[in-house]
Amino acid sequence: MTESAPVRALAPPPRRPVRQLLAASVGNAVEWYDWYAYTFLAAYIADQVFPRSSGDSLVPLLSTFAVFAVGFFMRPVGGLLMGAVADRHGRRAALTVTILLMGGSSLLLGLTPTYAAAGIVAPVVLVAARLLQGLSVGGEFAASTTFLVESAGPGRRGLFSSFQYVSTSVGQLAASGVAAVLVSRLGEGQMEGWGWRVPFVLGALLSLVGFWIRRSAHETRSAEQQRAERPGLFDALRHHPRESLLICGITAGGTLAYYTWTSYLPTYAELNTGMDKADALVASTLSLAFFTVLQPVGGLLSDRFGRKPALLFFGLGFAVLSVPLLKAVNGSFASLLLVQCAGMVLLTGFTAVSAAVNAEVFPARVRAAGIGFPYSLTVAVFGGTAPYVGTLFKEWDRPELFPWYVAVLCLASSAVYLRLPESAHKALER
C-alpha cells in the first residue's frame, strides 16, 4: 500500500448488504467451528490417537498440538489456491468450495480410529484430516475477507470487516460451548470413548447448511474485473512483494495474541495452575461471547477514527500487558475470566480491522490471493505454533518465557503499524 497509488472506486457495492453478511458469516462460523473444536478437545484426542510415553504425560498432548500446527501450514496453500479461484472465477465460487472441503475433513476427523484399534494409522488419518481443514480455512479467509469488504457501503468497511471475527468467534464460541456441555454432562470415560467425536460429526452436518446459504450470495467481483485477463497464480507475489511483506508484519503479533487468548489460555491455565478442565472451558466460552460483542464496536470506531489508532491500541497494549496479564492467571475461575476479557478488549484493535486493512492493501485483480498467501503463512508460523510453543516452554520448565514471547512479537508488529498510511477514508477499488 503506497501513498502514491490512489485506490479507485470502480463499481458500487452489492445491494442487500444483510444478505451478503449472512452468506459470509454463517459459512465462516461453520468453518471455524470445525477448526476450533480440535483445540478445545485436544486433551481427549491426545489420549485416544497417540501412544502414551511412560513417565511423560505431556508427550501425547505435544503431539496433538504439533498436528494442530501442521494443519496451519496447509493454510498458505489454501490461501493461494482458493484466493486464485476467487480472483479468477469469483468470490462466491471459492466460498462454496471451501465450505464443502471443511465439511468433508471434519467428518473424517470425527471418524478417526484410536491408536489402540488401528495403531499408526490413527495419527496418519488425523494428520490427513487436519491438512484438509487447513487447506479449507486458508482459502476461507482469503475469499471471505475479500467478499465482506467488497460488500460494504461507503464508510462501512470497518464494520463489515469486523464480521470476519464476529463469525469466527461465533464458530469458536459454538465449539467451546459444545465441548463444555459434553465435558460437564458426560463422564470422563464417555468423553474419551466417543464424546470427543460428536462435535466433528455435527460440524460436517452444519457445513451443508452453510453451503445452502452461500448459494444465494451476490458476486462482488465487478463486471470489469470479470472481463479482464485472469491473473496468474503468483501474480500478487510477483507484482506486489512489498504489500505481501506488509501483510506479514501486520499479522504476526495479532495472530499470536489471538490464538493465545482465544484458544490456548484454557490449556495454559490447566498446565501451569492445575485449573479444572471444565472451569477453563466455561471461562473461555464467556470471554468469547464478550469478544464477539466487541467486534462491531471496534469496526465502527475504525471507520470513524481510522485503522492505525486501533492497531496501535492492540499492539502496544499487548507489548506492555502480556506478561502481567498471564502472570495473573492463578488457577481460579475469576482470574482466568478477567485475564481473558482484558485481553479481548485489546485484541479487538486488531481483529475488528484486519480484514479491512488487508483488503485495502491490494488491488481488486489479485486481492484474494494477495491477502490469502502471506496472511495464512504468517498465521501458520506464529499463530498455529502458539499452543505448541507454550506447551514446550512448560515442558522445558520455563513457562514464564511464553508471555515475553507474546509481548516481543506484538511490539514488533507495532513498529509496522506506526509506518502504515491511513486507509480508512480512501475509496476501495472494485
Short mmCIF file of C-alpha atoms in Angstrom, two decimals:
data_model
loop_
_atom_site.label_atom_id
_atom_site.label_comp_id
_atom_site.label_asym_id
_atom_site.label_seq_id
_atom_site.Cartn_x
_atom_site.Cartn_y
_atom_site.Cartn_z
CA MET A 1 0.00 0.00 0.00
CA THR A 2 1.72 3.19 -1.12
CA GLU A 3 0.85 6.84 -0.75
CA SER A 4 1.36 7.38 -4.47
CA ALA A 5 -1.14 4.73 -5.59
CA PRO A 6 -4.66 6.02 -5.03
CA VAL A 7 -7.45 3.49 -4.65
CA ARG A 8 -10.22 3.94 -7.23
CA ALA A 9 -13.88 3.03 -6.81
CA LEU A 10 -14.85 1.23 -10.00
CA ALA A 11 -18.29 -0.05 -9.00
CA PRO A 12 -20.81 0.35 -6.21
CA PRO A 13 -21.02 -2.36 -3.52
CA PRO A 14 -23.67 -5.07 -3.98
CA ARG A 15 -27.23 -4.45 -2.86
CA ARG A 16 -28.83 -6.29 0.08
CA PRO A 17 -25.83 -5.99 2.42
CA VAL A 18 -27.56 -8.01 5.16
CA ARG A 19 -27.83 -10.99 2.82
CA GLN A 20 -24.16 -10.61 1.96
CA LEU A 21 -23.20 -10.51 5.62
CA LEU A 22 -25.30 -13.58 6.33
CA ALA A 23 -23.82 -15.57 3.45
CA ALA A 24 -20.26 -14.79 4.53
CA SER A 25 -20.82 -15.00 8.27
CA VAL A 26 -22.83 -18.22 8.56
CA GLY A 27 -20.46 -20.15 6.34
CA ASN A 28 -17.44 -18.68 8.08
CA ALA A 29 -18.85 -19.55 11.51
CA VAL A 30 -19.29 -23.18 10.44
CA GLU A 31 -15.77 -23.29 9.03
CA TRP A 32 -14.24 -22.02 12.26
CA TYR A 33 -16.44 -24.17 14.47
CA ASP A 34 -14.93 -27.21 12.76
CA TRP A 35 -11.41 -25.78 13.03
CA TYR A 36 -11.56 -24.82 16.71
CA ALA A 37 -13.31 -27.93 18.00
CA TYR A 38 -9.94 -29.63 17.66
CA THR A 39 -8.29 -27.18 20.05
CA PHE A 40 -10.86 -27.48 22.81
CA LEU A 41 -10.78 -31.29 22.69
CA ALA A 42 -7.02 -31.64 22.28
CA ALA A 43 -6.53 -33.43 25.60
CA TYR A 44 -9.04 -36.15 24.68
CA ILE A 45 -7.69 -36.55 21.15
CA ALA A 46 -4.18 -36.93 22.60
CA ASP A 47 -5.26 -39.80 24.85
CA GLN A 48 -7.00 -41.71 22.05
CA VAL A 49 -4.96 -41.15 18.90
CA PHE A 50 -1.34 -41.09 20.16
CA PRO A 51 0.55 -43.68 22.22
CA ARG A 52 1.36 -42.56 25.75
CA SER A 53 5.05 -42.41 26.62
CA SER A 54 5.80 -43.85 30.04
CA GLY A 55 6.76 -41.27 32.62
CA ASP A 56 5.92 -38.22 30.48
CA SER A 57 2.25 -37.29 30.24
CA LEU A 58 2.88 -34.21 28.06
CA VAL A 59 4.18 -36.15 25.04
CA PRO A 60 0.73 -37.06 23.60
CA LEU A 61 -0.50 -33.50 24.15
CA LEU A 62 2.58 -32.10 22.44
CA SER A 63 1.93 -34.47 19.52
CA THR A 64 -1.67 -33.27 19.30
CA PHE A 65 -0.61 -29.62 19.24
CA ALA A 66 2.05 -30.48 16.66
CA VAL A 67 -0.75 -31.77 14.40
CA PHE A 68 -2.63 -28.54 15.18
CA ALA A 69 0.40 -26.61 13.91
CA VAL A 70 0.82 -28.87 10.84
CA GLY A 71 -2.74 -28.02 9.79
CA PHE A 72 -1.77 -24.37 9.82
CA PHE A 73 0.96 -24.97 7.29
CA MET A 74 -1.63 -26.01 4.72
CA ARG A 75 -3.35 -22.66 5.18
CA PRO A 76 -0.93 -20.72 2.94
CA VAL A 77 -1.54 -23.30 0.20
CA GLY A 78 -5.28 -22.90 0.67
CA GLY A 79 -4.95 -19.12 0.72
CA LEU A 80 -3.01 -19.15 -2.53
CA LEU A 81 -5.15 -21.72 -4.38
CA MET A 82 -8.59 -20.60 -3.18
CA GLY A 83 -7.53 -16.96 -3.43
CA ALA A 84 -6.67 -17.61 -7.08
CA VAL A 85 -10.07 -19.25 -7.57
CA ALA A 86 -11.73 -16.18 -6.06
CA ASP A 87 -9.75 -13.80 -8.28
CA ARG A 88 -10.26 -15.85 -11.44
CA HIS A 89 -13.76 -17.31 -11.02
CA GLY A 90 -15.39 -15.17 -8.34
CA ARG A 91 -15.57 -14.88 -4.56
CA ARG A 92 -18.76 -16.96 -4.32
CA ALA A 93 -17.23 -19.91 -6.19
CA ALA A 94 -14.30 -20.03 -3.78
CA LEU A 95 -16.56 -19.78 -0.74
CA THR A 96 -18.61 -22.74 -1.99
CA VAL A 97 -15.54 -24.94 -2.44
CA THR A 98 -14.06 -24.11 0.96
CA ILE A 99 -17.14 -24.98 2.99
CA LEU A 100 -17.64 -28.33 1.26
CA LEU A 101 -13.98 -29.16 1.83
CA MET A 102 -14.30 -28.29 5.52
CA GLY A 103 -17.38 -30.46 5.94
CA GLY A 104 -15.62 -33.49 4.46
CA SER A 105 -12.47 -33.06 6.53
CA SER A 106 -14.47 -32.57 9.73
CA LEU A 107 -16.31 -35.83 9.12
CA LEU A 108 -13.00 -37.60 8.53
CA LEU A 109 -11.66 -36.23 11.82
CA GLY A 110 -14.77 -37.42 13.67
CA LEU A 111 -14.27 -40.92 12.28
CA THR A 112 -10.54 -41.12 13.11
CA PRO A 113 -9.75 -44.51 14.69
CA THR A 114 -8.00 -44.82 18.04
CA TYR A 115 -4.36 -45.82 18.36
CA ALA A 116 -5.42 -48.92 20.28
CA ALA A 117 -7.61 -50.03 17.35
CA ALA A 118 -5.52 -49.03 14.34
CA GLY A 119 -2.01 -48.27 15.54
CA ILE A 120 -0.04 -45.81 13.41
CA VAL A 121 -3.00 -45.45 11.02
CA ALA A 122 -4.79 -43.36 13.67
CA PRO A 123 -2.38 -40.40 13.74
CA VAL A 124 -1.99 -40.64 9.94
CA VAL A 125 -5.75 -40.21 9.46
CA LEU A 126 -5.76 -37.36 11.99
CA VAL A 127 -2.97 -35.55 10.14
CA ALA A 128 -4.72 -36.01 6.78
CA ALA A 129 -7.98 -34.59 8.14
CA ARG A 130 -6.16 -31.65 9.70
CA LEU A 131 -4.30 -30.90 6.46
CA LEU A 132 -7.59 -30.75 4.56
CA GLN A 133 -9.03 -28.46 7.24
CA GLY A 134 -6.01 -26.20 6.90
CA LEU A 135 -6.46 -26.02 3.14
CA SER A 136 -10.11 -25.06 3.61
CA VAL A 137 -9.55 -22.44 6.31
CA GLY A 138 -6.72 -20.76 4.40
CA GLY A 139 -8.96 -20.41 1.37
CA GLU A 140 -11.92 -19.32 3.50
CA PHE A 141 -10.10 -16.33 4.97
CA ALA A 142 -8.86 -15.14 1.59
CA ALA A 143 -12.27 -15.38 -0.07
CA SER A 144 -14.49 -14.25 2.82
CA THR A 145 -12.29 -11.27 3.72
CA THR A 146 -12.45 -10.02 0.15
CA PHE A 147 -16.16 -10.78 -0.14
CA LEU A 148 -17.07 -8.94 3.09
CA VAL A 149 -15.07 -5.78 2.45
CA GLU A 150 -16.23 -5.55 -1.18
CA SER A 151 -19.84 -5.88 0.02
CA ALA A 152 -19.54 -2.82 2.28
CA GLY A 153 -21.10 0.54 1.54
CA PRO A 154 -19.23 3.87 1.83
CA GLY A 155 -17.72 4.39 5.27
CA ARG A 156 -18.67 0.89 6.44
CA ARG A 157 -15.65 -1.25 5.51
CA GLY A 158 -14.50 -1.42 9.13
CA LEU A 159 -17.95 -2.54 10.29
CA PHE A 160 -18.20 -5.21 7.60
CA SER A 161 -14.61 -6.22 8.27
CA SER A 162 -15.45 -6.86 11.93
CA PHE A 163 -17.90 -9.56 10.93
CA GLN A 164 -14.96 -11.70 9.85
CA TYR A 165 -14.15 -12.16 13.52
CA VAL A 166 -17.77 -11.96 14.68
CA SER A 167 -18.47 -15.09 12.66
CA THR A 168 -15.11 -16.62 13.56
CA SER A 169 -15.89 -16.06 17.23
CA VAL A 170 -19.41 -17.43 16.89
CA GLY A 171 -17.91 -20.59 15.42
CA GLN A 172 -15.31 -20.77 18.16
CA LEU A 173 -17.96 -19.99 20.77
CA ALA A 174 -20.11 -22.81 19.47
CA ALA A 175 -17.15 -25.20 19.54
CA SER A 176 -16.24 -24.15 23.07
CA GLY A 177 -19.86 -24.34 24.21
CA VAL A 178 -20.44 -27.79 22.71
CA ALA A 179 -17.18 -29.02 24.27
CA ALA A 180 -18.12 -27.54 27.67
CA VAL A 181 -21.57 -29.16 27.60
CA LEU A 182 -20.14 -32.55 26.64
CA VAL A 183 -17.44 -32.40 29.33
CA SER A 184 -19.95 -31.40 32.02
CA ARG A 185 -22.67 -33.92 31.01
CA LEU A 186 -20.60 -36.95 30.05
CA GLY A 187 -18.23 -38.87 32.24
CA GLU A 188 -14.52 -38.99 31.54
CA GLY A 189 -14.86 -42.50 30.12
CA GLN A 190 -17.61 -41.47 27.70
CA MET A 191 -15.69 -38.40 26.55
CA GLU A 192 -12.59 -40.46 25.86
CA GLY A 193 -14.60 -43.22 24.20
CA TRP A 194 -16.95 -41.40 21.83
CA GLY A 195 -17.91 -37.96 23.19
CA TRP A 196 -14.96 -36.15 21.61
CA ARG A 197 -16.16 -37.24 18.16
CA VAL A 198 -19.60 -35.64 18.41
CA PRO A 199 -18.56 -32.00 17.66
CA PHE A 200 -16.82 -33.03 14.43
CA VAL A 201 -19.75 -35.03 13.07
CA LEU A 202 -22.05 -32.11 13.97
CA GLY A 203 -19.68 -29.75 12.12
CA ALA A 204 -19.92 -31.83 8.97
CA LEU A 205 -23.72 -31.53 9.05
CA LEU A 206 -23.56 -27.77 9.67
CA SER A 207 -21.31 -27.36 6.62
CA LEU A 208 -24.24 -28.39 4.44
CA VAL A 209 -26.31 -25.57 5.96
CA GLY A 210 -23.56 -23.07 5.18
CA PHE A 211 -23.32 -24.35 1.62
CA TRP A 212 -27.06 -23.84 1.08
CA ILE A 213 -26.96 -20.26 2.41
CA ARG A 214 -23.95 -19.30 0.30
CA ARG A 215 -25.65 -20.32 -2.92
CA SER A 216 -27.79 -17.14 -2.71
CA ALA A 217 -24.86 -14.73 -2.29
CA HIS A 218 -24.25 -11.94 -4.80
CA GLU A 219 -20.87 -11.97 -6.54
CA THR A 220 -18.77 -8.95 -5.52
CA ARG A 221 -16.15 -9.11 -8.28
CA SER A 222 -17.02 -6.28 -10.62
CA ALA A 223 -18.07 -6.80 -14.24
CA GLU A 224 -14.90 -5.04 -15.36
CA GLN A 225 -12.76 -7.45 -13.34
CA GLN A 226 -14.67 -10.42 -14.75
CA ARG A 227 -13.94 -9.25 -18.29
CA ALA A 228 -10.29 -8.55 -17.57
CA GLU A 229 -7.48 -11.04 -18.17
CA ARG A 230 -7.37 -13.62 -15.39
CA PRO A 231 -4.42 -13.22 -13.03
CA GLY A 232 -1.76 -15.90 -12.73
CA LEU A 233 -1.34 -17.95 -9.57
CA PHE A 234 1.68 -15.96 -8.35
CA ASP A 235 0.83 -12.54 -9.80
CA ALA A 236 0.21 -10.98 -6.38
CA LEU A 237 3.58 -12.09 -5.04
CA ARG A 238 5.45 -11.22 -8.23
CA HIS A 239 3.97 -7.76 -8.76
CA HIS A 240 3.29 -6.73 -5.14
CA PRO A 241 6.16 -8.04 -2.97
CA ARG A 242 6.13 -5.03 -0.63
CA GLU A 243 2.42 -5.40 0.04
CA SER A 244 2.89 -9.11 0.72
CA LEU A 245 5.56 -8.39 3.31
CA LEU A 246 3.37 -5.70 4.81
CA ILE A 247 0.58 -8.25 5.39
CA CYS A 248 3.09 -10.44 7.25
CA GLY A 249 4.16 -7.61 9.53
CA ILE A 250 0.59 -6.53 10.23
CA THR A 251 -0.45 -10.07 11.09
CA ALA A 252 2.44 -11.54 13.14
CA GLY A 253 1.68 -10.08 16.57
CA GLY A 254 -2.06 -10.19 16.03
CA THR A 255 -2.23 -13.87 15.19
CA LEU A 256 -0.02 -14.91 18.11
CA ALA A 257 -2.09 -12.87 20.59
CA TYR A 258 -5.33 -14.09 19.03
CA TYR A 259 -4.54 -17.80 19.28
CA THR A 260 -3.05 -17.39 22.72
CA TRP A 261 -6.10 -15.62 24.14
CA THR A 262 -8.87 -17.40 22.28
CA SER A 263 -7.52 -20.97 22.01
CA TYR A 264 -4.55 -21.72 24.23
CA LEU A 265 -5.40 -20.00 27.52
CA PRO A 266 -7.62 -22.82 28.88
CA THR A 267 -4.78 -25.30 28.32
CA TYR A 268 -2.26 -22.76 29.65
CA ALA A 269 -4.27 -22.48 32.88
CA GLU A 270 -4.56 -26.26 33.18
CA LEU A 271 -0.83 -26.86 32.64
CA ASN A 272 0.53 -24.04 34.78
CA THR A 273 -2.00 -23.72 37.62
CA GLY A 274 -3.80 -27.07 37.68
CA MET A 275 -7.13 -25.45 36.82
CA ASP A 276 -10.09 -27.78 36.24
CA LYS A 277 -10.78 -28.51 32.53
CA ALA A 278 -14.50 -27.79 32.74
CA ASP A 279 -13.98 -24.45 34.55
CA ALA A 280 -11.37 -23.39 31.99
CA LEU A 281 -13.72 -24.15 29.09
CA VAL A 282 -16.60 -22.23 30.71
CA ALA A 283 -14.36 -19.17 31.29
CA SER A 284 -13.22 -19.37 27.67
CA THR A 285 -16.81 -19.56 26.42
CA LEU A 286 -17.88 -16.48 28.41
CA SER A 287 -14.90 -14.42 27.28
CA LEU A 288 -15.52 -15.37 23.65
CA ALA A 289 -19.11 -14.14 23.92
CA PHE A 290 -17.77 -10.82 25.25
CA PHE A 291 -15.23 -10.68 22.42
CA THR A 292 -17.93 -11.26 19.79
CA VAL A 293 -19.97 -8.30 21.02
CA LEU A 294 -16.90 -6.03 20.88
CA GLN A 295 -16.11 -6.61 17.19
CA PRO A 296 -18.74 -4.37 15.51
CA VAL A 297 -17.94 -1.61 18.00
CA GLY A 298 -14.27 -1.79 17.04
CA GLY A 299 -15.15 -1.80 13.35
CA LEU A 300 -17.40 1.26 13.65
CA LEU A 301 -14.75 3.15 15.62
CA SER A 302 -12.15 2.38 12.95
CA ASP A 303 -14.49 3.73 10.24
CA ARG A 304 -14.67 6.99 12.13
CA PHE A 305 -11.18 7.39 13.61
CA GLY A 306 -9.05 5.21 11.36
CA ARG A 307 -7.37 1.79 11.27
CA LYS A 308 -3.98 2.94 12.57
CA PRO A 309 -5.12 4.03 16.06
CA ALA A 310 -6.93 0.70 16.50
CA LEU A 311 -3.88 -1.32 15.51
CA LEU A 312 -1.57 0.65 17.81
CA PHE A 313 -4.03 0.23 20.69
CA PHE A 314 -3.75 -3.52 20.19
CA GLY A 315 -0.01 -3.80 19.53
CA LEU A 316 1.31 -1.50 22.26
CA GLY A 317 -1.30 -2.74 24.71
CA PHE A 318 -0.16 -6.34 24.38
CA ALA A 319 3.51 -5.36 24.36
CA VAL A 320 3.06 -3.78 27.79
CA LEU A 321 0.42 -6.03 29.37
CA SER A 322 1.02 -9.59 28.10
CA VAL A 323 3.39 -10.51 30.93
CA PRO A 324 1.37 -9.10 33.85
CA LEU A 325 -1.89 -10.48 32.44
CA LEU A 326 -0.63 -14.03 32.02
CA LYS A 327 1.06 -13.93 35.42
CA ALA A 328 -2.32 -13.01 36.91
CA VAL A 329 -3.78 -16.42 35.95
CA ASN A 330 -3.62 -18.16 39.34
CA GLY A 331 -5.90 -21.17 38.89
CA SER A 332 -9.15 -19.55 39.90
CA PHE A 333 -12.11 -19.23 37.56
CA ALA A 334 -12.33 -15.46 38.19
CA SER A 335 -8.67 -14.81 37.38
CA LEU A 336 -8.84 -16.63 34.05
CA LEU A 337 -12.09 -14.94 33.06
CA LEU A 338 -10.79 -11.45 33.91
CA VAL A 339 -7.48 -12.02 32.10
CA GLN A 340 -9.24 -13.33 29.01
CA CYS A 341 -11.73 -10.44 28.92
CA ALA A 342 -8.98 -7.83 29.38
CA GLY A 343 -7.04 -9.38 26.51
CA MET A 344 -10.17 -9.43 24.33
CA VAL A 345 -10.56 -5.66 24.67
CA LEU A 346 -7.00 -5.11 23.45
CA LEU A 347 -7.29 -7.79 20.78
CA THR A 348 -10.31 -6.06 19.22
CA GLY A 349 -7.99 -3.32 17.96
CA PHE A 350 -6.52 -5.92 15.60
CA THR A 351 -9.35 -8.31 14.84
CA ALA A 352 -12.05 -5.72 14.09
CA VAL A 353 -9.98 -4.03 11.39
CA SER A 354 -7.57 -6.63 9.99
CA ALA A 355 -9.84 -7.74 7.14
CA ALA A 356 -10.36 -4.13 6.03
CA VAL A 357 -6.65 -3.29 6.31
CA ASN A 358 -5.67 -6.38 4.32
CA ALA A 359 -8.21 -5.67 1.57
CA GLU A 360 -7.11 -2.05 1.35
CA VAL A 361 -3.51 -3.14 0.66
CA PHE A 362 -4.11 -4.98 -2.67
CA PRO A 363 -5.87 -4.02 -5.93
CA ALA A 364 -9.05 -5.92 -6.80
CA ARG A 365 -7.47 -8.04 -9.56
CA VAL A 366 -5.28 -10.03 -7.11
CA ARG A 367 -6.90 -9.12 -3.81
CA ALA A 368 -7.97 -12.56 -2.59
CA ALA A 369 -4.74 -14.39 -3.47
CA GLY A 370 -2.69 -11.38 -2.39
CA ILE A 371 -4.26 -11.49 1.07
CA GLY A 372 -4.53 -15.26 1.36
CA PHE A 373 -0.95 -16.45 1.00
CA PRO A 374 1.07 -14.01 3.16
CA TYR A 375 -1.64 -13.82 5.82
CA SER A 376 -2.00 -17.60 6.12
CA LEU A 377 1.76 -18.14 6.06
CA THR A 378 2.20 -15.72 8.95
CA VAL A 379 -0.64 -17.33 10.88
CA ALA A 380 0.99 -20.74 10.33
CA VAL A 381 4.36 -19.57 11.62
CA PHE A 382 3.17 -17.62 14.67
CA GLY A 383 -0.49 -18.42 15.37
CA GLY A 384 -0.58 -22.12 14.65
CA THR A 385 2.50 -22.78 16.75
CA ALA A 386 1.30 -20.79 19.80
CA PRO A 387 -0.16 -23.77 21.71
CA TYR A 388 2.88 -25.89 20.87
CA VAL A 389 5.39 -23.21 21.90
CA GLY A 390 3.52 -22.53 25.15
CA THR A 391 3.38 -26.24 25.99
CA LEU A 392 7.04 -26.67 25.02
CA PHE A 393 8.10 -23.89 27.42
CA LYS A 394 6.23 -25.79 30.13
CA GLU A 395 7.96 -29.00 29.11
CA TRP A 396 11.30 -27.20 29.49
CA ASP A 397 10.18 -25.92 32.90
CA ARG A 398 10.34 -22.31 31.66
CA PRO A 399 6.65 -21.32 31.31
CA GLU A 400 7.44 -17.72 32.28
CA LEU A 401 9.11 -17.18 28.87
CA PHE A 402 5.90 -17.57 26.88
CA PRO A 403 4.32 -14.22 27.97
CA TRP A 404 7.53 -12.45 26.94
CA TYR A 405 7.37 -14.15 23.55
CA VAL A 406 3.88 -12.71 23.02
CA ALA A 407 4.95 -9.24 24.17
CA VAL A 408 8.02 -9.03 21.91
CA LEU A 409 6.17 -10.09 18.78
CA CYS A 410 3.35 -7.60 19.42
CA LEU A 411 5.95 -4.86 19.86
CA ALA A 412 7.49 -5.82 16.50
CA SER A 413 4.10 -5.55 14.77
CA SER A 414 3.54 -2.16 16.43
CA ALA A 415 6.61 -0.85 14.61
CA VAL A 416 4.88 -1.84 11.33
CA TYR A 417 1.63 -0.13 12.38
CA LEU A 418 3.49 3.12 13.05
CA ARG A 419 4.57 3.28 9.39
CA LEU A 420 1.20 2.39 7.88
CA PRO A 421 -0.57 5.13 5.91
CA GLU A 422 -4.19 5.62 6.97
CA SER A 423 -6.58 3.96 4.50
CA ALA A 424 -9.95 4.11 6.26
CA HIS A 425 -11.30 7.06 4.28
CA LYS A 426 -9.99 6.10 0.83
CA ALA A 427 -12.28 4.58 -1.77
CA LEU A 428 -11.80 0.89 -2.48
CA GLU A 429 -11.04 -0.35 -5.98
CA ARG A 430 -13.57 -2.92 -7.09
#
